[in-house]
Amino acid sequence: MKEDEKREFLYGFKTIYAPEYGFINTTMYDRKKRNENNSQPDYLKKIVSDLSESLQDILVDKFLNEHDAGNAQLDTHLIENINLNEAALEGINPGNSKRKRSLRKSNREKLIGLPLDKKQFLSRGLPFDIFNETENILPKILLDHFKKFVNVNKTVDNKIPKNNKNKECNQSKESAPSLKQFFSKQSMTKSEIRTLQSNLMQKYMNNKVNPCENFYDYACGNWKNYFTIPPDRTTYDTFEMVRENLDFVIKEILHEVKIPKLTVEFDHKFRSGEVANNMLKSKVTDSTSALIKVKHLYMSCMNEKAIDKRGGNPLKIIINQLGGWPMVSDNWDESKFDIIWVLAQLRLLNNDVLISEWVGPDMKNSNEYIIHLDQTSLGLPSREYYVDITNRKYLVAYRIFIRDVSLILADKKPVLQQDINDIVDFEVNLALIMSSSEEKRNVSDIYLRTDLQTLPLYFPQFDWQKYFGIVLGNHVIPSAPVACYCSEYLQKLIYLISITPDRVLQNYMLWRFIRHRASNLDSNFSAAKQKFYNILFGREKEPPRWTFCVSQVNSNMGMAVGALFVRKYFDKSSRNDTIQMTERLETAFRHTLLENPWLDTHTKEYARMKINEMDLKIGFPDFILNERQLAERYDDIEIHPEFFFENILSILRHLTRSEQTRLGNRVNKALWSTSPAVVNAYYSRNKNQILFPAGILQPPFYHKFFPKALNFGGIGVVIGHEITHGFDDKGRLFDHEGNLHLWWRESSIEKFYQKATCLINQYSSYVLPSVDIPLDGYLTQGENIADNGGLKQAYRAYGTWVKKNPGLVWTTAFRSSQKSYEDICACAGYF
């Protein structure tokens, strides 16, 4: 490829991906000194640090005692007190006064809402495949330009153009209207589309910079002068702009949906053996289509007046049905406590507490649905929040959050501080017995396959028969296979349960359920959550209500929302164009494989087979355009326009039923694992499948009228990224059929580790100056491999296209070498 053609492709890539800054400092988290009187097993005593008295002084009872939830001044004093004592507390671990803390990518992803774990998949209405992880598709900032990151605590400097200084630099003023023009109801010509995109690109360029000296600043130097991180967000970049625009579009579509008149019937029938429905059933007189249910769900979420009027009453009903929450109730009956029953009932409500259970494809036989068991999630984003004492304020804020929510449900009656302490202490113990992210990275090392009959032999103290009898109901099969990824955790968990008082267990389990449902209740709960998120994530205020409701509808009824979006804004030509582009990228990958000097012939042949059989899904599943089939997907969901909380519970029950009933069935690999109207892309290891929803096939990543340099440098890099995931440190463990299978020869595995180690060391050496935290090259190696491979394959595919379509000319400003950018892939030398 000629030098000018290289510059054209690179310009398309950088203009789209470079505006990415402002990561919130969410590094690790502290914990409270353990109560020395607590009975603890030896393995806990060894790993629980004895913190200094200075930390204990900060957590004195008076700060968490029975004061009003609105006493924000005292809470602020508590957090500030912790910050002021940072220097003194460094003495807890000598030599760590300037310790370097890893920026765990998983924590960043929690903030920007890209990757979803198993629980998030299910809670958002997405069929879950254990290895269909939503890998982060954001190419990382070109590494020699980390200095361009902007500290999130600073405002935009004085480089804002004069005519823009008086404008409010936020998404509603700038990005949404700009990108929204691409969705104009009036059809735009090819010339108009290109002109619009050109204007946006030129607006964010800095023409004063020599592109041969700093291509980043040249392509995107003015972007940060137009945007700050909005107060209702934790990060802001091009992907957030596209998501924001998509939310605007979905809101308009939802408002356009016409609804018929309603009649209401009351149904308070209790079902034997499970939590009562207590649903207000709605009967739609003209239609019961999925699109009407979507509209009703949105209406119920937007009806803040009705939500505020009901307060916490909808939640209190469910709490009572689950046995009560002792910390806010005087009539809890400990004699009736049954931990197995409570855990199973919470699972029916799609909540995994203590144990994470789901039905999905077996990783060694991707055609078979089996039961999976793993360690649970926690109330804070990750295990590290509990085991690292360098950021102790987050656990304190967590205690305050529990107190604020409990006081709302207790109608301002006193809440025992000891109950709050016990909840957090128990969760700290949970975190301590969990495996770390590093220990769980190689899934083949932790995979244990058994069946329901044999499971009690491994963990005899837990009544598995009763648990699965409730969760699976009539679908219980004694010989049903079970894959366990947490054997050591389950053994320690059973012991931890045995030494924990029933009151603490019930308080904790109910808190985890309440924590998830706080978003579906009135403004008092929202205010408590925002107060907590301000400390945890740095979010200064809640998002607009309509934004929250669009997210709720798209997360819980994504296929129906996708149908509305696709019918109005997505055409078949874009789908076909993307398929052709993907085929070019796959061809580029095959050629790179053949040229690879360190892979042996056997491994190359299996890799070629894997790329040949990689399944591609673009845009949307066809069934969503069939009204009858779409309605059947949501047939057993009850939705009423005035009862938001009950609507969400109905959806959660539906998700659990749909998943659990798959046990014993053959896996349908044609199923989509995400909704169409989302800005993301996916690779499923268990299906050897790449998926690109309609939501990401939008400007500035892609448009059928864009020049090929922009499309290859935009969505082409994303496509290459997902293809490469099939061969990263996790993807390479799975064969062409999606099964865990050792298909690499030992010599090639050794070379792979050498290359991976080089890349790990390279990324670990980069530090974000705004927060003085190094990247964790080990935990991010999969994404780093995919980023490098994606850029390389898209660049090569574009070069092939240029050879077949000669005659393109680029400005002479790009004539000099771009070796610094090509060197990004030099260390890895992958595919």
Short mmCIF file of C-alpha atoms in Angstrom, two decimals, residues 250-649:
data_model
loop_
_atom_site.label_atom_id
_atom_site.label_comp_id
_atom_site.label_asym_id
_atom_site.label_seq_id
_atom_site.Cartn_x
_atom_site.Cartn_y
_atom_site.Cartn_z
CA ILE A 250 -35.06 5.17 20.68
CA LYS A 251 -36.90 7.71 22.84
CA GLU A 252 -38.48 9.26 19.76
CA ILE A 253 -39.47 5.84 18.41
CA LEU A 254 -41.07 4.87 21.73
CA HIS A 255 -43.08 8.08 21.79
CA GLU A 256 -44.36 7.28 18.31
CA VAL A 257 -45.77 3.87 19.31
CA LYS A 258 -49.57 4.08 19.49
CA ILE A 259 -51.33 2.23 22.30
CA PRO A 260 -54.94 1.01 22.60
CA LYS A 261 -57.19 1.52 25.61
CA LEU A 262 -56.66 -0.65 28.68
CA THR A 263 -58.76 -2.52 31.19
CA VAL A 264 -57.27 -3.63 34.49
CA GLU A 265 -57.83 -6.80 36.50
CA PHE A 266 -56.48 -7.44 40.00
CA ASP A 267 -54.76 -10.75 40.62
CA HIS A 268 -53.47 -11.47 44.14
CA LYS A 269 -53.33 -15.25 43.86
CA PHE A 270 -50.43 -16.87 45.66
CA ARG A 271 -48.69 -19.67 43.81
CA SER A 272 -47.85 -22.72 45.88
CA GLY A 273 -44.15 -23.10 46.58
CA GLU A 274 -42.98 -19.80 45.10
CA VAL A 275 -43.13 -16.07 45.68
CA ALA A 276 -46.55 -14.61 44.93
CA ASN A 277 -46.97 -12.69 41.73
CA ASN A 278 -49.05 -9.83 43.15
CA MET A 279 -49.17 -8.48 39.60
CA LEU A 280 -51.78 -6.10 38.30
CA LYS A 281 -52.51 -7.76 35.00
CA SER A 282 -53.32 -5.58 32.04
CA LYS A 283 -55.47 -6.64 29.14
CA VAL A 284 -54.92 -4.79 25.92
CA THR A 285 -58.21 -4.61 24.09
CA ASP A 286 -56.84 -4.30 20.56
CA SER A 287 -53.47 -6.08 20.66
CA THR A 288 -51.02 -7.84 22.98
CA SER A 289 -48.00 -7.40 20.76
CA ALA A 290 -44.47 -7.06 22.11
CA LEU A 291 -44.32 -3.49 20.83
CA ILE A 292 -47.25 -2.49 23.02
CA LYS A 293 -45.56 -4.09 26.02
CA VAL A 294 -42.43 -2.07 25.27
CA LYS A 295 -44.47 1.10 25.23
CA HIS A 296 -46.16 0.21 28.53
CA LEU A 297 -42.83 -0.60 30.16
CA TYR A 298 -41.49 2.79 29.11
CA MET A 299 -44.63 4.55 30.32
CA SER A 300 -44.46 2.82 33.70
CA CYS A 301 -40.83 3.88 34.12
CA MET A 302 -41.56 7.49 33.15
CA ASN A 303 -44.56 7.71 35.51
CA GLU A 304 -42.56 9.17 38.41
CA LYS A 305 -45.67 10.48 40.10
CA ALA A 306 -47.11 6.99 40.48
CA ILE A 307 -43.72 5.56 41.49
CA ASP A 308 -43.23 8.19 44.20
CA LYS A 309 -46.76 7.73 45.49
CA ARG A 310 -46.17 4.02 46.04
CA GLY A 311 -42.79 4.59 47.71
CA GLY A 312 -41.15 1.42 48.97
CA ASN A 313 -44.43 -0.51 49.36
CA PRO A 314 -43.94 -2.75 46.28
CA LEU A 315 -40.55 -3.84 47.62
CA LYS A 316 -41.91 -4.39 51.13
CA ILE A 317 -44.44 -6.89 49.77
CA ILE A 318 -41.69 -8.99 48.20
CA ILE A 319 -39.47 -8.66 51.28
CA ASN A 320 -42.25 -10.08 53.46
CA GLN A 321 -42.78 -12.95 51.02
CA LEU A 322 -39.06 -13.73 51.23
CA GLY A 323 -39.23 -14.03 55.01
CA GLY A 324 -38.61 -10.41 55.98
CA TRP A 325 -35.57 -8.21 56.48
CA PRO A 326 -34.69 -8.48 60.17
CA MET A 327 -32.89 -5.16 60.38
CA VAL A 328 -36.08 -3.21 59.59
CA SER A 329 -38.65 -5.56 61.06
CA ASP A 330 -39.44 -6.56 64.65
CA ASN A 331 -41.38 -9.68 63.72
CA TRP A 332 -38.74 -11.72 61.89
CA ASP A 333 -39.09 -15.37 62.94
CA GLU A 334 -35.68 -16.99 63.09
CA SER A 335 -37.23 -20.42 63.67
CA LYS A 336 -38.61 -20.36 60.13
CA PHE A 337 -35.33 -19.36 58.49
CA ASP A 338 -34.42 -21.58 55.52
CA ILE A 339 -31.36 -20.44 53.62
CA ILE A 340 -31.88 -22.89 50.74
CA TRP A 341 -35.44 -21.68 50.17
CA VAL A 342 -34.41 -18.01 50.22
CA LEU A 343 -31.49 -18.56 47.83
CA ALA A 344 -33.74 -20.46 45.42
CA GLN A 345 -36.48 -17.82 45.56
CA LEU A 346 -33.93 -15.11 44.83
CA ARG A 347 -32.67 -17.16 41.88
CA LEU A 348 -36.23 -17.32 40.52
CA LEU A 349 -36.11 -13.52 40.62
CA ASN A 350 -32.90 -13.71 38.58
CA ASN A 351 -30.70 -12.77 41.55
CA ASP A 352 -27.56 -14.79 42.23
CA VAL A 353 -26.61 -14.44 45.89
CA LEU A 354 -23.77 -16.48 47.47
CA ILE A 355 -23.87 -18.88 44.50
CA SER A 356 -24.03 -18.06 40.82
CA GLU A 357 -26.12 -20.63 38.94
CA TRP A 358 -27.22 -20.71 35.31
CA VAL A 359 -28.00 -23.04 32.41
CA GLY A 360 -25.79 -22.64 29.36
CA PRO A 361 -23.69 -24.55 26.81
CA ASP A 362 -21.02 -26.85 28.18
CA MET A 363 -17.58 -25.52 27.31
CA LYS A 364 -16.41 -29.02 26.35
CA ASN A 365 -19.55 -29.82 24.37
CA SER A 366 -20.98 -26.60 22.98
CA ASN A 367 -24.09 -28.38 21.68
CA GLU A 368 -25.31 -29.34 25.17
CA TYR A 369 -27.11 -27.16 27.71
CA ILE A 370 -25.95 -27.97 31.25
CA ILE A 371 -26.00 -26.43 34.74
CA HIS A 372 -23.13 -24.12 35.69
CA LEU A 373 -21.99 -23.05 39.16
CA ASP A 374 -19.56 -20.27 40.00
CA GLN A 375 -18.71 -17.87 42.81
CA THR A 376 -21.09 -14.99 43.30
CA SER A 377 -20.83 -11.33 42.45
CA LEU A 378 -20.58 -8.76 45.24
CA GLY A 379 -22.25 -5.52 46.25
CA LEU A 380 -19.21 -3.53 45.11
CA PRO A 381 -17.84 -3.90 41.57
CA SER A 382 -15.09 -6.44 42.29
CA ARG A 383 -13.32 -8.49 44.92
CA GLU A 384 -10.46 -6.01 45.10
CA TYR A 385 -12.68 -3.35 46.65
CA TYR A 386 -12.72 -5.42 49.84
CA VAL A 387 -9.15 -6.71 50.10
CA ASP A 388 -7.06 -3.62 49.34
CA ILE A 389 -6.94 -1.03 52.13
CA THR A 390 -5.52 1.84 50.09
CA ASN A 391 -8.96 3.24 49.21
CA ARG A 392 -10.93 2.60 52.39
CA LYS A 393 -13.57 5.25 51.73
CA TYR A 394 -15.58 3.00 49.41
CA LEU A 395 -16.52 0.49 52.09
CA VAL A 396 -17.51 3.33 54.38
CA ALA A 397 -19.69 4.79 51.62
CA TYR A 398 -21.17 1.31 51.13
CA ARG A 399 -22.14 1.15 54.81
CA ILE A 400 -23.78 4.55 54.55
CA PHE A 401 -25.69 3.39 51.45
CA ILE A 402 -27.02 0.36 53.33
CA ARG A 403 -28.03 2.58 56.22
CA ASP A 404 -29.80 5.11 53.99
CA VAL A 405 -31.80 2.44 52.16
CA SER A 406 -32.70 0.60 55.35
CA LEU A 407 -33.91 3.81 56.98
CA ILE A 408 -36.23 4.44 54.04
CA LEU A 409 -37.74 0.98 54.35
CA ALA A 410 -37.90 1.28 58.14
CA ASP A 411 -39.91 4.51 57.81
CA LYS A 412 -37.16 6.41 59.64
CA LYS A 413 -37.24 4.08 62.65
CA PRO A 414 -33.81 3.37 64.17
CA VAL A 415 -31.70 0.77 62.39
CA LEU A 416 -29.12 -1.14 64.38
CA GLN A 417 -25.60 -0.24 63.41
CA GLN A 418 -24.56 -3.78 64.27
CA ASP A 419 -26.78 -5.16 61.49
CA ILE A 420 -25.09 -2.87 58.96
CA ASN A 421 -21.64 -3.84 60.23
CA ASP A 422 -22.52 -7.53 60.08
CA ILE A 423 -23.67 -7.27 56.45
CA VAL A 424 -20.43 -5.62 55.35
CA ASP A 425 -18.26 -7.89 57.49
CA PHE A 426 -19.91 -10.95 55.99
CA GLU A 427 -19.38 -9.62 52.48
CA VAL A 428 -15.72 -8.91 53.24
CA ASN A 429 -15.38 -12.56 54.25
CA LEU A 430 -17.06 -13.58 51.00
CA ALA A 431 -14.54 -11.54 49.04
CA LEU A 432 -11.66 -13.09 50.96
CA ILE A 433 -12.66 -16.66 50.08
CA MET A 434 -13.14 -15.85 46.38
CA SER A 435 -10.59 -16.56 43.69
CA SER A 436 -8.96 -13.54 42.10
CA SER A 437 -9.34 -12.54 38.46
CA GLU A 438 -5.86 -13.86 37.77
CA GLU A 439 -6.68 -17.24 39.31
CA LYS A 440 -9.84 -17.57 37.22
CA ARG A 441 -8.37 -16.42 33.92
CA ASN A 442 -7.53 -19.91 32.63
CA VAL A 443 -10.93 -21.56 32.80
CA SER A 444 -9.64 -25.00 31.84
CA ASP A 445 -7.75 -25.16 35.14
CA ILE A 446 -10.88 -24.62 37.28
CA TYR A 447 -13.42 -26.66 35.29
CA LEU A 448 -15.00 -29.55 37.21
CA ARG A 449 -17.76 -31.59 35.58
CA THR A 450 -20.13 -33.71 37.61
CA ASP A 451 -23.92 -34.24 37.77
CA LEU A 452 -26.79 -33.47 40.15
CA GLN A 453 -26.62 -36.92 41.75
CA THR A 454 -22.89 -36.68 42.44
CA LEU A 455 -22.74 -33.00 43.41
CA PRO A 456 -23.61 -33.70 47.09
CA LEU A 457 -20.53 -35.91 47.33
CA TYR A 458 -18.36 -32.87 46.66
CA PHE A 459 -20.36 -30.46 48.82
CA PRO A 460 -22.51 -32.56 51.21
CA GLN A 461 -23.53 -29.78 53.62
CA PHE A 462 -25.67 -27.98 51.02
CA ASP A 463 -29.14 -29.32 50.12
CA TRP A 464 -28.71 -29.30 46.34
CA GLN A 465 -31.78 -31.43 45.74
CA LYS A 466 -34.03 -28.90 47.45
CA TYR A 467 -32.35 -25.93 45.77
CA PHE A 468 -32.63 -27.28 42.24
CA GLY A 469 -36.08 -28.66 42.95
CA ILE A 470 -37.25 -25.06 43.41
CA VAL A 471 -35.14 -23.42 40.71
CA LEU A 472 -35.66 -26.04 38.00
CA GLY A 473 -39.10 -27.25 39.08
CA ASN A 474 -40.33 -29.97 36.75
CA HIS A 475 -37.12 -29.76 34.75
CA VAL A 476 -35.00 -31.47 37.41
CA ILE A 477 -33.05 -34.36 35.88
CA PRO A 478 -30.96 -36.37 38.41
CA SER A 479 -28.36 -37.17 35.78
CA ALA A 480 -28.18 -33.59 34.53
CA PRO A 481 -24.53 -32.56 34.08
CA VAL A 482 -23.08 -29.77 36.20
CA ALA A 483 -19.97 -27.72 35.47
CA CYS A 484 -18.42 -26.17 38.58
CA TYR A 485 -15.81 -23.40 38.37
CA CYS A 486 -15.51 -22.69 42.08
CA SER A 487 -14.86 -25.88 44.05
CA GLU A 488 -12.62 -24.25 46.65
CA TYR A 489 -14.98 -21.31 47.04
CA LEU A 490 -18.00 -23.56 47.67
CA GLN A 491 -16.16 -25.51 50.35
CA LYS A 492 -15.18 -22.31 52.16
CA LEU A 493 -18.63 -20.80 51.63
CA ILE A 494 -20.35 -23.73 53.29
CA TYR A 495 -18.08 -23.35 56.30
CA LEU A 496 -18.62 -19.58 56.40
CA ILE A 497 -22.40 -20.11 56.37
CA SER A 498 -22.11 -22.61 59.21
CA ILE A 499 -20.41 -20.09 61.53
CA THR A 500 -22.60 -17.10 60.57
CA PRO A 501 -25.80 -16.30 62.55
CA ASP A 502 -29.06 -16.77 60.66
CA ARG A 503 -29.98 -13.13 61.20
CA VAL A 504 -26.82 -12.00 59.42
CA LEU A 505 -27.42 -14.39 56.53
CA GLN A 506 -31.01 -13.23 56.05
CA ASN A 507 -30.02 -9.58 56.33
CA TYR A 508 -27.27 -10.03 53.77
CA MET A 509 -29.29 -12.02 51.22
CA LEU A 510 -32.20 -9.59 51.37
CA TRP A 511 -29.85 -6.63 51.12
CA ARG A 512 -28.40 -7.97 47.88
CA PHE A 513 -31.91 -8.25 46.42
CA ILE A 514 -32.88 -4.80 47.69
CA ARG A 515 -29.64 -3.34 46.32
CA HIS A 516 -30.60 -4.43 42.80
CA ARG A 517 -34.20 -3.26 43.03
CA ALA A 518 -33.50 0.21 44.42
CA SER A 519 -33.38 1.57 40.87
CA ASN A 520 -37.00 0.56 40.29
CA LEU A 521 -38.40 2.53 43.23
CA ASP A 522 -39.11 6.13 44.16
CA SER A 523 -36.85 9.18 44.28
CA ASN A 524 -35.75 8.53 47.89
CA PHE A 525 -34.04 5.33 46.79
CA SER A 526 -32.60 7.05 43.72
CA ALA A 527 -31.15 9.82 45.90
CA ALA A 528 -29.49 7.27 48.19
CA LYS A 529 -28.03 5.46 45.20
CA GLN A 530 -26.74 8.69 43.64
CA LYS A 531 -25.09 9.65 46.93
CA PHE A 532 -23.30 6.30 46.90
CA TYR A 533 -22.37 6.49 43.19
CA ASN A 534 -20.88 9.92 43.69
CA ILE A 535 -18.28 8.40 45.99
CA LEU A 536 -17.91 5.10 44.16
CA PHE A 537 -17.76 6.32 40.56
CA GLY A 538 -17.51 10.09 40.76
CA ARG A 539 -20.91 10.59 39.11
CA GLU A 540 -22.09 14.05 40.14
CA LYS A 541 -25.81 13.67 39.45
CA GLU A 542 -28.39 11.19 38.22
CA PRO A 543 -28.99 10.83 34.49
CA PRO A 544 -32.22 12.31 33.09
CA ARG A 545 -35.20 10.08 33.80
CA TRP A 546 -35.88 9.42 30.12
CA THR A 547 -32.30 8.19 29.64
CA PHE A 548 -32.68 5.76 32.52
CA CYS A 549 -36.02 4.53 31.16
CA VAL A 550 -34.73 4.03 27.62
CA SER A 551 -31.90 1.97 29.10
CA GLN A 552 -34.32 -0.09 31.18
CA VAL A 553 -36.56 -0.82 28.21
CA ASN A 554 -33.68 -1.65 25.87
CA SER A 555 -32.02 -3.84 28.50
CA ASN A 556 -35.13 -5.80 29.41
CA MET A 557 -37.01 -5.97 26.10
CA GLY A 558 -34.15 -5.44 23.69
CA MET A 559 -35.49 -7.49 20.78
CA ALA A 560 -38.72 -5.50 20.68
CA VAL A 561 -36.81 -2.20 20.86
CA GLY A 562 -34.51 -3.54 18.16
CA ALA A 563 -37.48 -4.27 15.93
CA LEU A 564 -38.62 -0.64 16.22
CA PHE A 565 -35.13 0.67 15.48
CA VAL A 566 -34.35 -1.67 12.60
CA ARG A 567 -37.65 -1.03 10.83
CA LYS A 568 -37.02 2.68 10.80
CA TYR A 569 -33.28 3.17 10.50
CA PHE A 570 -31.45 0.04 9.32
CA ASP A 571 -31.41 -1.15 5.72
CA LYS A 572 -30.32 -4.38 4.07
CA SER A 573 -27.60 -2.70 2.02
CA SER A 574 -25.70 -1.83 5.21
CA ARG A 575 -26.00 -5.42 6.32
CA ASN A 576 -24.66 -6.77 3.02
CA ASP A 577 -21.87 -4.19 2.90
CA THR A 578 -20.72 -5.17 6.40
CA ILE A 579 -20.77 -8.85 5.46
CA GLN A 580 -18.52 -8.14 2.48
CA MET A 581 -16.15 -6.12 4.65
CA THR A 582 -16.01 -8.94 7.19
CA GLU A 583 -15.17 -11.43 4.45
CA ARG A 584 -12.29 -9.20 3.39
CA LEU A 585 -11.01 -9.09 6.96
CA GLU A 586 -11.26 -12.86 7.30
CA THR A 587 -9.28 -13.23 4.07
CA ALA A 588 -6.65 -10.86 5.42
CA PHE A 589 -6.46 -12.96 8.58
CA ARG A 590 -5.95 -16.16 6.55
CA HIS A 591 -3.11 -14.58 4.60
CA THR A 592 -1.47 -13.39 7.80
CA LEU A 593 -1.78 -16.91 9.22
CA LEU A 594 0.00 -18.41 6.22
CA GLU A 595 2.83 -15.91 6.61
CA ASN A 596 3.17 -16.43 10.37
CA PRO A 597 6.75 -17.62 11.03
CA TRP A 598 6.30 -19.12 14.50
CA LEU A 599 3.12 -21.22 14.23
CA ASP A 600 3.64 -24.86 13.26
CA THR A 601 1.81 -26.33 10.26
CA HIS A 602 -0.63 -28.38 12.33
CA THR A 603 -1.73 -25.37 14.43
CA LYS A 604 -1.99 -23.19 11.31
CA GLU A 605 -4.35 -25.67 9.69
CA TYR A 606 -6.63 -25.80 12.74
CA ALA A 607 -6.57 -22.00 12.95
CA ARG A 608 -7.56 -21.80 9.30
CA MET A 609 -10.42 -24.21 10.00
CA LYS A 610 -11.56 -22.06 12.90
CA ILE A 611 -11.63 -18.84 10.86
CA ASN A 612 -13.43 -20.64 8.02
CA GLU A 613 -16.19 -21.85 10.34
CA MET A 614 -16.52 -18.64 12.35
CA ASP A 615 -20.22 -17.73 12.34
CA LEU A 616 -21.14 -14.16 11.46
CA LYS A 617 -24.24 -12.31 12.61
CA ILE A 618 -24.85 -8.77 11.38
CA GLY A 619 -27.50 -6.22 12.33
CA PHE A 620 -30.40 -8.17 13.82
CA PRO A 621 -32.07 -11.61 13.95
CA ASP A 622 -34.75 -11.95 11.27
CA PHE A 623 -37.47 -13.09 13.67
CA ILE A 624 -37.86 -9.64 15.23
CA LEU A 625 -39.54 -8.41 12.06
CA ASN A 626 -42.18 -11.12 12.40
CA GLU A 627 -44.77 -9.67 14.80
CA ARG A 628 -46.11 -13.07 15.84
CA GLN A 629 -42.69 -14.54 16.62
CA LEU A 630 -41.65 -11.41 18.45
CA ALA A 631 -44.83 -11.48 20.54
CA GLU A 632 -44.19 -15.13 21.46
CA ARG A 633 -40.80 -14.21 22.89
CA TYR A 634 -42.49 -12.03 25.53
CA ASP A 635 -45.75 -13.92 25.76
CA ASP A 636 -45.51 -14.80 29.47
CA ILE A 637 -44.46 -11.30 30.60
CA GLU A 638 -47.07 -9.15 32.32
CA ILE A 639 -46.60 -5.43 31.67
CA HIS A 640 -48.80 -2.62 33.02
CA PRO A 641 -48.28 1.08 32.24
CA GLU A 642 -48.51 2.16 35.90
CA PHE A 643 -46.58 -0.49 37.83
CA PHE A 644 -42.91 -0.27 36.98
CA PHE A 645 -41.59 -2.35 39.89
CA GLU A 646 -43.92 -5.28 39.16
CA ASN A 647 -43.10 -5.06 35.46
CA ILE A 648 -39.40 -5.57 36.19
CA LEU A 649 -40.14 -8.52 38.48
#
